[in-house]
PDB file of C-alpha atoms in Angstrom:
ATOM      1  CA  MET P 526     114.587  97.759  94.948  1.00 65.00           C
ATOM      2  CA  PHE P 527     114.360  94.421  94.400  1.00 77.00           C
ATOM      3  CA  LEU P 528     114.473  92.966  97.782  1.00 78.00           C
ATOM      4  CA  ASN P 529     111.622  95.817  98.734  1.00 80.00           C
ATOM      5  CA  VAL P 530     109.024  94.096  95.962  1.00 87.00           C
ATOM      6  CA  ILE P 531     109.738  90.763  97.757  1.00 90.00           C
ATOM      7  CA  ILE P 532     109.372  91.958 101.327  1.00 85.00           C
ATOM      8  CA  SER P 533     106.526  93.746  99.898  1.00 88.00           C
ATOM      9  CA  LEU P 534     104.842  90.837  98.185  1.00 91.00           C
ATOM     10  CA  ILE P 535     104.933  88.742 100.813  1.00 91.00           C
ATOM     11  CA  GLY P 536     103.667  90.845 103.341  1.00 86.00           C
ATOM     12  CA  SER P 537     100.596  92.044 101.191  1.00 89.00           C
ATOM     13  CA  SER P 538     100.010  88.659 100.270  1.00 91.00           C
ATOM     14  CA  MET P 539     100.150  87.029 104.014  1.00 89.00           C
ATOM     15  CA  ILE P 540      97.461  89.726 104.895  1.00 85.00           C
ATOM     16  CA  ALA P 541      95.294  89.123 101.738  1.00 88.00           C
ATOM     17  CA  LEU P 542      95.294  85.096 102.341  1.00 88.00           C
ATOM     18  CA  PHE P 543      94.871  86.383 106.283  1.00 82.00           C
ATOM     19  CA  GLY P 544      91.783  88.414 104.783  1.00 79.00           C
ATOM     20  CA  TRP P 545      90.261  85.376 102.051  1.00 85.00           C
ATOM     21  CA  LYS P 546      90.315  82.589 105.083  1.00 80.00           C
ATOM     22  CA  PHE P 547      88.417  84.785 107.286  1.00 74.00           C
ATOM     23  CA  LYS P 548      86.265  85.898 104.689  1.00 74.00           C
ATOM     24  CA  ALA P 549      86.946  89.219 104.945  1.00 75.00           C
ATOM     25  CA  ILE P 550      87.929  89.469 101.449  1.00 84.00           C
ATOM     26  CA  SER P 551      86.438  87.365  98.143  1.00 88.00           C
ATOM     27  CA  PRO P 552      89.220  85.354  95.648  1.00 90.00           C
ATOM     28  CA  ASN P 553      89.582  88.306  93.126  1.00 92.00           C
ATOM     29  CA  GLY P 554      89.596  91.360  95.539  1.00 89.00           C
ATOM     30  CA  THR P 555      92.459  88.969  97.164  1.00 91.00           C
ATOM     31  CA  ILE P 556      94.348  89.132  93.745  1.00 94.00           C
ATOM     32  CA  ALA P 557      93.803  93.237  94.175  1.00 91.00           C
ATOM     33  CA  THR P 558      95.526  92.882  97.755  1.00 90.00           C
ATOM     34  CA  ILE P 559      98.204  91.583  96.610  1.00 92.00           C
ATOM     35  CA  ILE P 560      98.555  93.618  93.567  1.00 93.00           C
ATOM     36  CA  LEU P 561      97.945  96.920  94.914  1.00 91.00           C
ATOM     37  CA  GLY P 562     100.015  95.698  98.384  1.00 89.00           C
ATOM     38  CA  THR P 563     103.016  95.458  96.551  1.00 92.00           C
ATOM     39  CA  ILE P 564     103.053  98.421  94.733  1.00 91.00           C
ATOM     40  CA  LEU P 565     102.526 100.577  97.993  1.00 89.00           C
ATOM     41  CA  GLY P 566     105.185  98.197  99.874  1.00 86.00           C
ATOM     42  CA  SER P 567     107.802  98.694  97.411  1.00 87.00           C
ATOM     43  CA  SER P 568     107.170 102.516  96.729  1.00 87.00           C
ATOM     44  CA  GLY P 569     107.475 103.517 100.396  1.00 84.00           C
ATOM     45  CA  ASN P 570     109.021 103.074 103.390  1.00 87.00           C
ATOM     46  CA  ILE P 571     108.002 101.820 106.705  1.00 88.00           C
ATOM     47  CA  ALA P 572     105.965 104.847 107.968  1.00 90.00           C
ATOM     48  CA  THR P 573     103.603 104.617 104.486  1.00 91.00           C
ATOM     49  CA  TRP P 574     103.354 101.052 105.002  1.00 89.00           C
ATOM     50  CA  SER P 575     102.503 100.912 108.826  1.00 91.00           C
ATOM     51  CA  VAL P 576      99.067 102.739 108.034  1.00 93.00           C
ATOM     52  CA  ILE P 577      98.063  99.543 105.401  1.00 90.00           C
ATOM     53  CA  ILE P 578      98.891  97.239 108.095  1.00 89.00           C
ATOM     54  CA  PHE P 579      96.744  99.668 111.085  1.00 93.00           C
ATOM     55  CA  LEU P 580      93.861  99.387 108.611  1.00 90.00           C
ATOM     56  CA  PHE P 581      94.031  95.374 108.193  1.00 85.00           C
ATOM     57  CA  VAL P 582      95.128  94.543 111.388  1.00 87.00           C
ATOM     58  CA  SER P 583      92.467  96.887 113.355  1.00 91.00           C
ATOM     59  CA  SER P 584      89.857  95.977 111.462  1.00 85.00           C
ATOM     60  CA  PHE P 585      90.382  92.197 112.223  1.00 81.00           C
ATOM     61  CA  PHE P 586      91.087  92.309 115.795  1.00 86.00           C
ATOM     62  CA  ILE P 587      87.566  94.928 116.064  1.00 87.00           C
ATOM     63  CA  GLN P 588      86.310  91.718 114.353  1.00 79.00           C
ATOM     64  CA  LEU P 589      87.278  89.051 116.797  1.00 78.00           C
ATOM     65  CA  PHE P 590      86.127  91.288 119.703  1.00 82.00           C
ATOM     66  CA  LYS P 591      82.647  91.776 118.439  1.00 78.00           C
ATOM     67  CA  GLN P 592      82.395  87.927 117.829  1.00 74.00           C
ATOM     68  CA  ILE P 593      83.689  87.428 121.945  1.00 76.00           C
ATOM     69  CA  PHE P 594      81.691  90.165 123.697  1.00 73.00           C
ATOM     70  CA  PHE P 595      78.778  91.004 120.799  1.00 69.00           C
ATOM     71  CA  SER P 596      77.712  87.205 120.307  1.00 61.00           C
ATOM     72  CA  SER P 597      74.106  89.381 120.695  1.00 55.00           C
ATOM     73  CA  SER P 598      75.338  90.983 117.273  1.00 50.00           C
ATOM     74  CA  ILE P 599      74.926  88.587 114.922  1.00 48.00           C
ATOM     75  CA  THR P 600      71.761  88.567 113.505  1.00 51.00           C
ATOM     76  CA  ILE P 601      72.334  92.045 112.534  1.00 47.00           C
ATOM     77  CA  GLU P 602      75.954  91.252 110.903  1.00 45.00           C
ATOM     78  CA  GLN P 603      74.413  88.273 109.198  1.00 42.00           C
ATOM     79  CA  LEU P 604      71.822  90.793 107.574  1.00 45.00           C
ATOM     80  CA  ILE P 605      74.694  93.016 106.729  1.00 46.00           C
ATOM     81  CA  HIS P 606      76.982  90.518 105.344  1.00 42.00           C
ATOM     82  CA  GLU P 607      74.187  89.332 103.523  1.00 41.00           C
ATOM     83  CA  LYS P 608      74.148  92.102 101.076  1.00 44.00           C
ATOM     84  CA  LYS P 609      77.475  93.846 101.588  1.00 52.00           C
ATOM     85  CA  GLY P 610      79.526  90.125 101.568  1.00 57.00           C
ATOM     86  CA  PRO P 611      83.609  89.817 101.455  1.00 69.00           C
ATOM     87  CA  ARG P 612      85.715  93.056 100.131  1.00 75.00           C
ATOM     88  CA  ASP P 613      85.507  92.049  96.210  1.00 84.00           C
ATOM     89  CA  ALA P 614      88.113  93.768  93.753  1.00 86.00           C
ATOM     90  CA  SER P 615      86.342  96.959  93.005  1.00 87.00           C
ATOM     91  CA  GLN P 616      85.860  97.591  96.656  1.00 82.00           C
ATOM     92  CA  ILE P 617      89.718  97.024  97.168  1.00 87.00           C
ATOM     93  CA  LEU P 618      90.320  99.256  94.088  1.00 89.00           C
ATOM     94  CA  ALA P 619      88.046 102.074  95.560  1.00 83.00           C
ATOM     95  CA  ASN P 620      90.406 101.902  98.912  1.00 81.00           C
ATOM     96  CA  LEU P 621      93.638 102.052  97.726  1.00 88.00           C
ATOM     97  CA  LEU P 622      94.236 102.705  93.803  1.00 91.00           C
ATOM     98  CA  PRO P 623      93.466 106.583  95.333  1.00 92.00           C
ATOM     99  CA  ALA P 624      95.911 106.060  97.827  1.00 93.00           C
ATOM    100  CA  THR P 625      98.612 103.845  95.452  1.00 93.00           C
ATOM    101  CA  ILE P 626      98.759 106.543  92.740  1.00 94.00           C
ATOM    102  CA  CYS P 627      99.343 109.618  95.254  1.00 95.00           C
ATOM    103  CA  LEU P 628     102.174 107.659  96.810  1.00 94.00           C
ATOM    104  CA  LEU P 629     103.690 106.537  93.445  1.00 94.00           C
ATOM    105  CA  LEU P 630     103.421 110.223  92.468  1.00 95.00           C
ATOM    106  CA  TYR P 631     104.852 111.217  95.626  1.00 93.00           C
ATOM    107  CA  GLN P 632     107.977 109.339  95.005  1.00 90.00           C
ATOM    108  CA  GLN P 633     108.302 110.576  91.495  1.00 92.00           C
ATOM    109  CA  THR P 634     108.049 114.328  92.265  1.00 93.00           C
ATOM    110  CA  ASN P 635     108.690 114.554  96.378  1.00 89.00           C
ATOM    111  CA  GLN P 636     105.864 116.966  97.263  1.00 91.00           C
ATOM    112  CA  ALA P 637     104.364 116.716 100.171  1.00 91.00           C
ATOM    113  CA  ALA P 638     101.050 117.511  99.022  1.00 93.00           C
ATOM    114  CA  PHE P 639     100.705 113.835  97.334  1.00 95.00           C
ATOM    115  CA  LEU P 640     101.963 112.229 100.954  1.00 94.00           C
ATOM    116  CA  ILE P 641      99.433 114.313 102.654  1.00 94.00           C
ATOM    117  CA  ALA P 642      97.112 112.576  99.988  1.00 95.00           C
ATOM    118  CA  TYR P 643      98.144 109.307 100.499  1.00 95.00           C
ATOM    119  CA  LEU P 644      97.570 109.433 104.342  1.00 95.00           C
ATOM    120  CA  THR P 645      94.054 111.240 104.133  1.00 95.00           C
ATOM    121  CA  SER P 646      92.825 108.180 101.965  1.00 94.00           C
ATOM    122  CA  ILE P 647      94.210 105.684 104.123  1.00 94.00           C
ATOM    123  CA  ALA P 648      93.019 107.545 107.144  1.00 95.00           C
ATOM    124  CA  GLY P 649      89.585 107.961 105.548  1.00 93.00           C
ATOM    125  CA  ALA P 650      89.202 103.992 104.769  1.00 91.00           C
ATOM    126  CA  THR P 651      90.267 103.484 108.514  1.00 94.00           C
ATOM    127  CA  ALA P 652      88.130 105.286 109.669  1.00 93.00           C
ATOM    128  CA  ASP P 653      84.626 104.425 107.704  1.00 89.00           C
ATOM    129  CA  THR P 654      85.769 100.749 108.415  1.00 88.00           C
ATOM    130  CA  TRP P 655      85.840 101.377 112.394  1.00 92.00           C
ATOM    131  CA  GLY P 656      82.950 103.712 111.750  1.00 89.00           C
ATOM    132  CA  SER P 657      80.989 100.836 109.920  1.00 84.00           C
ATOM    133  CA  GLU P 658      82.268  97.781 111.872  1.00 83.00           C
ATOM    134  CA  ILE P 659      81.919  99.368 115.837  1.00 87.00           C
ATOM    135  CA  GLY P 660      78.406 101.999 114.788  1.00 84.00           C
ATOM    136  CA  VAL P 661      76.462  98.898 114.399  1.00 81.00           C
ATOM    137  CA  LEU P 662      76.608  97.726 118.080  1.00 82.00           C
ATOM    138  CA  SER P 663      75.020 101.245 118.874  1.00 80.00           C
ATOM    139  CA  ARG P 664      72.200 100.125 120.686  1.00 79.00           C
ATOM    140  CA  LYS P 665      70.006 103.266 119.301  1.00 81.00           C
ATOM    141  CA  GLN P 666      68.913 103.582 115.613  1.00 80.00           C
ATOM    142  CA  PRO P 667      71.198 105.858 113.511  1.00 82.00           C
ATOM    143  CA  PHE P 668      70.088 108.974 111.611  1.00 78.00           C
ATOM    144  CA  ASP P 669      69.742 109.236 108.022  1.00 77.00           C
ATOM    145  CA  ILE P 670      72.367 111.874 107.172  1.00 75.00           C
ATOM    146  CA  LEU P 671      71.046 113.525 104.795  1.00 76.00           C
ATOM    147  CA  ARG P 672      67.226 112.613 105.908  1.00 74.00           C
ATOM    148  CA  LEU P 673      67.510 113.702 109.569  1.00 72.00           C
ATOM    149  CA  LYS P 674      65.337 110.856 110.622  1.00 76.00           C
ATOM    150  CA  ARG P 675      66.279 108.167 112.480  1.00 76.00           C
ATOM    151  CA  THR P 676      66.731 104.681 109.765  1.00 75.00           C
ATOM    152  CA  THR P 677      67.584 100.912 109.914  1.00 73.00           C
ATOM    153  CA  THR P 678      70.964  99.750 112.101  1.00 67.00           C
ATOM    154  CA  GLY P 679      72.827  98.590 109.146  1.00 62.00           C
ATOM    155  CA  MET P 680      71.392 101.186 106.322  1.00 68.00           C
ATOM    156  CA  SER P 681      73.446 103.030 104.048  1.00 70.00           C
ATOM    157  CA  GLY P 682      73.613 106.821 105.408  1.00 73.00           C
ATOM    158  CA  GLY P 683      73.277 106.279 109.067  1.00 78.00           C
ATOM    159  CA  ILE P 684      75.392 107.593 111.507  1.00 85.00           C
ATOM    160  CA  SER P 685      75.289 107.116 115.499  1.00 85.00           C
ATOM    161  CA  PHE P 686      77.166 108.806 118.322  1.00 87.00           C
ATOM    162  CA  LEU P 687      79.507 105.295 118.986  1.00 90.00           C
ATOM    163  CA  GLY P 688      79.903 105.000 115.031  1.00 89.00           C
ATOM    164  CA  THR P 689      81.452 108.696 114.781  1.00 91.00           C
ATOM    165  CA  ILE P 690      83.489 108.018 117.898  1.00 94.00           C
ATOM    166  CA  ALA P 691      84.610 105.229 116.456  1.00 94.00           C
ATOM    167  CA  SER P 692      85.558 107.123 113.151  1.00 94.00           C
ATOM    168  CA  PHE P 693      87.818 109.678 114.426  1.00 95.00           C
ATOM    169  CA  LEU P 694      89.381 107.130 116.780  1.00 96.00           C
ATOM    170  CA  GLY P 695      90.255 105.372 113.526  1.00 95.00           C
ATOM    171  CA  SER P 696      91.582 108.317 112.199  1.00 95.00           C
ATOM    172  CA  PHE P 697      93.218 109.361 114.818  1.00 96.00           C
ATOM    173  CA  GLY P 698      94.929 105.829 114.787  1.00 96.00           C
ATOM    174  CA  SER P 699      95.731 105.803 111.678  1.00 95.00           C
ATOM    175  CA  ILE P 700      98.017 108.761 111.892  1.00 94.00           C
ATOM    176  CA  PHE P 701      99.464 108.312 115.154  1.00 94.00           C
ATOM    177  CA  THR P 702     101.235 104.984 113.943  1.00 95.00           C
ATOM    178  CA  PHE P 703     102.035 106.925 110.583  1.00 94.00           C
ATOM    179  CA  TYR P 704     103.233 109.707 112.772  1.00 91.00           C
ATOM    180  CA  PHE P 705     105.315 107.018 115.417  1.00 91.00           C
ATOM    181  CA  PHE P 706     107.438 105.332 112.435  1.00 89.00           C
ATOM    182  CA  ASN P 707     107.774 108.652 110.929  1.00 87.00           C
ATOM    183  CA  LEU P 708     109.778 109.931 114.181  1.00 84.00           C
ATOM    184  CA  TYR P 709     112.511 107.968 112.697  1.00 79.00           C
ATOM    185  CA  LEU P 710     112.758 109.097 108.872  1.00 78.00           C
ATOM    186  CA  GLU P 711     111.485 112.675 109.163  1.00 75.00           C
ATOM    187  CA  LEU P 712     109.338 113.068 105.894  1.00 78.00           C
ATOM    188  CA  PRO P 713     108.267 116.558 105.700  1.00 75.00           C
ATOM    189  CA  LEU P 714     105.109 116.801 107.345  1.00 83.00           C
ATOM    190  CA  ALA P 715     104.712 119.698 109.571  1.00 83.00           C
ATOM    191  CA  THR P 716     102.303 119.412 113.086  1.00 83.00           C
ATOM    192  CA  SER P 717      99.172 121.047 110.839  1.00 88.00           C
ATOM    193  CA  ASP P 718      99.754 118.282 108.162  1.00 90.00           C
ATOM    194  CA  PHE P 719      99.154 115.840 110.383  1.00 91.00           C
ATOM    195  CA  LYS P 720      96.083 117.781 111.752  1.00 91.00           C
ATOM    196  CA  LEU P 721      94.665 118.310 108.502  1.00 94.00           C
ATOM    197  CA  VAL P 722      95.056 114.623 107.588  1.00 94.00           C
ATOM    198  CA  LEU P 723      93.305 113.660 110.490  1.00 93.00           C
ATOM    199  CA  THR P 724      90.447 116.087 110.047  1.00 94.00           C
ATOM    200  CA  LEU P 725      90.199 115.059 106.131  1.00 93.00           C
ATOM    201  CA  GLY P 726      90.312 111.162 107.238  1.00 92.00           C
ATOM    202  CA  PHE P 727      87.414 111.831 109.981  1.00 92.00           C
ATOM    203  CA  LEU P 728      85.162 114.210 107.327  1.00 91.00           C
ATOM    204  CA  ALA P 729      85.751 111.521 104.562  1.00 88.00           C
ATOM    205  CA  THR P 730      83.303 109.007 106.459  1.00 86.00           C
ATOM    206  CA  PHE P 731      80.564 112.295 106.420  1.00 85.00           C
ATOM    207  CA  PHE P 732      80.771 111.885 102.726  1.00 83.00           C
ATOM    208  CA  ASP P 733      80.329 108.637 102.290  1.00 81.00           C
ATOM    209  CA  SER P 734      77.335 108.409 104.243  1.00 78.00           C
ATOM    210  CA  PHE P 735      76.103 111.210 102.181  1.00 76.00           C
ATOM    211  CA  LEU P 736      76.576 109.419  98.968  1.00 76.00           C
ATOM    212  CA  GLY P 737      75.152 106.014 100.452  1.00 71.00           C
ATOM    213  CA  SER P 738      71.979 108.110 101.957  1.00 69.00           C
ATOM    214  CA  ALA P 739      71.632 110.050  98.026  1.00 73.00           C
ATOM    215  CA  PHE P 740      72.311 106.671  96.076  1.00 71.00           C
ATOM    216  CA  GLN P 741      72.342 103.849  97.779  1.00 58.00           C
ATOM    217  CA  ARG P 742      69.431 103.479  99.968  1.00 51.00           C
ATOM    218  CA  ALA P 743      68.737  99.970  98.326  1.00 45.00           C
ATOM    219  CA  TYR P 744      71.724  98.713 100.244  1.00 45.00           C
ATOM    220  CA  THR P 745      72.342  97.990 103.418  1.00 45.00           C
ATOM    221  CA  THR P 746      75.908  98.756 103.847  1.00 42.00           C
ATOM    222  CA  SER P 747      77.081 101.097 106.941  1.00 42.00           C
ATOM    223  CA  ASN P 748      76.075 102.276 110.499  1.00 45.00           C
ATOM    224  CA  LYS P 749      78.558 105.149 111.015  1.00 49.00           C
TER     225      LYS P 749
END
């Protein structure tokens, strides 16, 4: 157990400091990532930890890909991050705290429902991140999910075809990563459970956009 904590602390620290170096995470967000990452890593196994790694690593490579091949989108990105900024502790907690609680409950009860909830939370966060980061590259203005009319690129509540596809692939990638590592662990999940997590993780992005359109119209955030 002590060794798992040490390994998790080192791994989460590397991820958090990497994000801080590239200004993706604020200083207090870095601390929150280390704390929650350590808890997640020491409470789970390689399969449950792999989806967290997939979330952060894939996000970095998407950013890198955009910088190399879509330099023309920098102006849009600057406008977005001027409002959004690096992810702080509250945003990290919103993304990872529900997953952490679910994983701890699964560890204590061994109930598959809590494992499904954990995976759904991470799949939803991954789908939302992919949709936001890739959706802003759409050449067409997004639709406001609540008002069903065109809105400004990057405006909270906006959805686009490109961002929607990216969200689905993000959720799928998260579930596939877990499924691959779970082949060796055989945690209690059926094929129907994976389909459920994939669907709920994908639909979570629409729920997030709905909330954004209803309550955060004053902020420029995501374009899924």
